Amino acid sequence: MAGGGSAIRGSRVGAGPMGEAERGDTAPRQRIVFFCANGHETATVFAVEAAIPEAWDCPRCGLPTSTDVNNPPPPPKIEPYKTHLAYVKERRSEQEAAEILDEALQKLRDRRARGEIIF
């Protein structure tokens, strides 16, 4: 089975060799190595005049990294999942919750006493 089409595959019209002369000079660069708590090394290239970030994410494990090989940042603490009730309990005391519940129940009883249909 013969394939049809262009004899030059993978190129576009007007494509040609792109060299330094056509693109211009590249900015001077520096190689910075970051280290994570799992012992992974991540080498990243930055422009010399660019500000180097204090932390970087490890592409292997996702932990935060730093440039200090002897003192990498610790893994972040993972908070357990909180239910809606747990968040409510953070905002309200037991006494406030009891008062709100009593108020809501009283409104419900008043509506039933008036004969309103409640769904």
Coordinates of C-alpha atoms in Angstrom, one line a residue:
M1 CA 0.0 0.0 0.0
A2 CA 1.6 3.2 -1.1
G3 CA 1.0 6.4 0.8
G4 CA 0.2 9.6 -1.0
G5 CA 0.9 13.1 -0.1
S6 CA 3.9 15.3 0.3
A7 CA 7.4 14.0 -0.1
I8 CA 8.5 16.3 2.7
R9 CA 6.8 15.1 5.9
G10 CA 6.7 17.0 9.1
S11 CA 7.4 20.4 7.8
R12 CA 5.3 23.4 6.9
V13 CA 5.5 25.9 4.1
G14 CA 8.2 28.4 4.8
A15 CA 10.0 26.2 7.3
G16 CA 13.7 26.3 7.1
P17 CA 16.7 26.0 9.2
M18 CA 16.4 28.3 12.2
G19 CA 19.7 29.5 13.5
E20 CA 21.0 32.1 15.9
A21 CA 21.2 34.5 13.0
E22 CA 17.5 34.5 12.3
R23 CA 16.2 34.2 15.9
G24 CA 18.7 36.4 17.7
D25 CA 20.9 35.6 20.6
T26 CA 19.6 33.6 23.6
A27 CA 19.6 35.1 27.0
P28 CA 22.4 33.9 29.3
R29 CA 21.2 31.1 31.5
Q30 CA 21.9 29.3 34.7
R31 CA 21.1 25.8 35.9
I32 CA 19.5 25.5 39.3
V33 CA 19.1 22.2 41.1
F34 CA 16.2 21.7 43.5
F35 CA 15.9 18.8 46.1
C36 CA 12.8 17.3 47.6
A37 CA 12.4 15.3 50.9
N38 CA 12.3 12.0 48.9
G39 CA 15.8 12.7 47.6
H40 CA 14.8 13.6 44.0
E41 CA 16.9 16.2 42.1
T42 CA 15.2 18.5 39.7
A43 CA 17.5 20.6 37.5
T44 CA 15.8 23.7 36.0
V45 CA 17.3 26.4 33.7
F46 CA 16.6 30.1 34.4
A47 CA 17.7 33.2 32.8
V48 CA 20.6 34.8 34.7
E49 CA 18.6 38.0 35.5
A50 CA 15.5 36.0 36.5
A51 CA 14.5 35.8 40.2
I52 CA 15.1 32.2 41.4
P53 CA 12.0 30.9 43.3
E54 CA 12.6 29.6 46.9
A55 CA 10.4 26.5 46.2
W56 CA 9.6 24.4 43.2
D57 CA 7.4 21.3 42.8
C58 CA 9.1 18.0 42.3
P59 CA 8.0 16.6 38.9
R60 CA 8.4 13.0 40.2
C61 CA 6.5 13.0 43.5
G62 CA 4.9 16.5 43.7
L63 CA 6.5 17.5 47.0
P64 CA 7.9 21.0 47.5
T65 CA 11.7 21.4 46.8
S66 CA 14.4 23.8 47.7
T67 CA 18.0 24.5 46.6
D68 CA 19.4 23.3 49.9
V69 CA 20.4 19.6 49.5
N70 CA 20.8 19.1 53.3
N71 CA 17.6 20.8 54.3
P72 CA 14.7 20.1 51.8
P73 CA 11.3 21.3 52.8
P74 CA 9.2 18.7 54.7
P75 CA 6.1 17.2 53.0
P76 CA 3.0 19.3 53.6
K77 CA 0.6 18.1 56.3
I78 CA -2.6 16.7 54.8
E79 CA -5.7 17.7 56.6
P80 CA -8.3 15.0 56.9
Y81 CA -11.6 15.5 55.0
K82 CA -14.1 17.6 57.1
T83 CA -17.8 17.1 56.8
H84 CA -20.2 20.0 56.7
L85 CA -21.1 19.3 60.3
A86 CA -17.5 19.7 61.3
Y87 CA -17.3 23.1 59.7
V88 CA -20.5 24.2 61.4
K89 CA -19.2 23.0 64.8
E90 CA -16.1 25.2 64.2
R91 CA -18.4 28.3 63.8
R92 CA -21.0 27.5 66.5
S93 CA -20.8 26.5 70.1
E94 CA -23.1 23.7 71.4
Q95 CA -25.3 26.3 73.2
E96 CA -25.6 28.5 70.0
A97 CA -26.5 25.3 68.0
A98 CA -29.2 24.4 70.6
E99 CA -30.7 27.9 70.5
I100 CA -30.8 27.9 66.6
L101 CA -32.4 24.4 66.6
D102 CA -35.0 25.4 69.2
E103 CA -35.9 28.6 67.2
A104 CA -36.3 26.6 64.0
L105 CA -38.4 24.0 65.7
Q106 CA -40.6 26.7 67.2
K107 CA -41.2 28.2 63.7
L108 CA -42.1 24.8 62.3
R109 CA -44.6 24.2 65.2
D110 CA -46.1 27.6 64.6
R111 CA -46.6 26.9 60.9
R112 CA -48.2 23.6 61.6
A113 CA -50.5 25.1 64.2
R114 CA -51.7 27.6 61.6
G115 CA -52.4 24.7 59.2
E116 CA -49.8 25.5 56.6
I117 CA -48.7 22.6 54.4
I118 CA -45.0 21.8 55.0
F119 CA -43.0 19.7 52.7

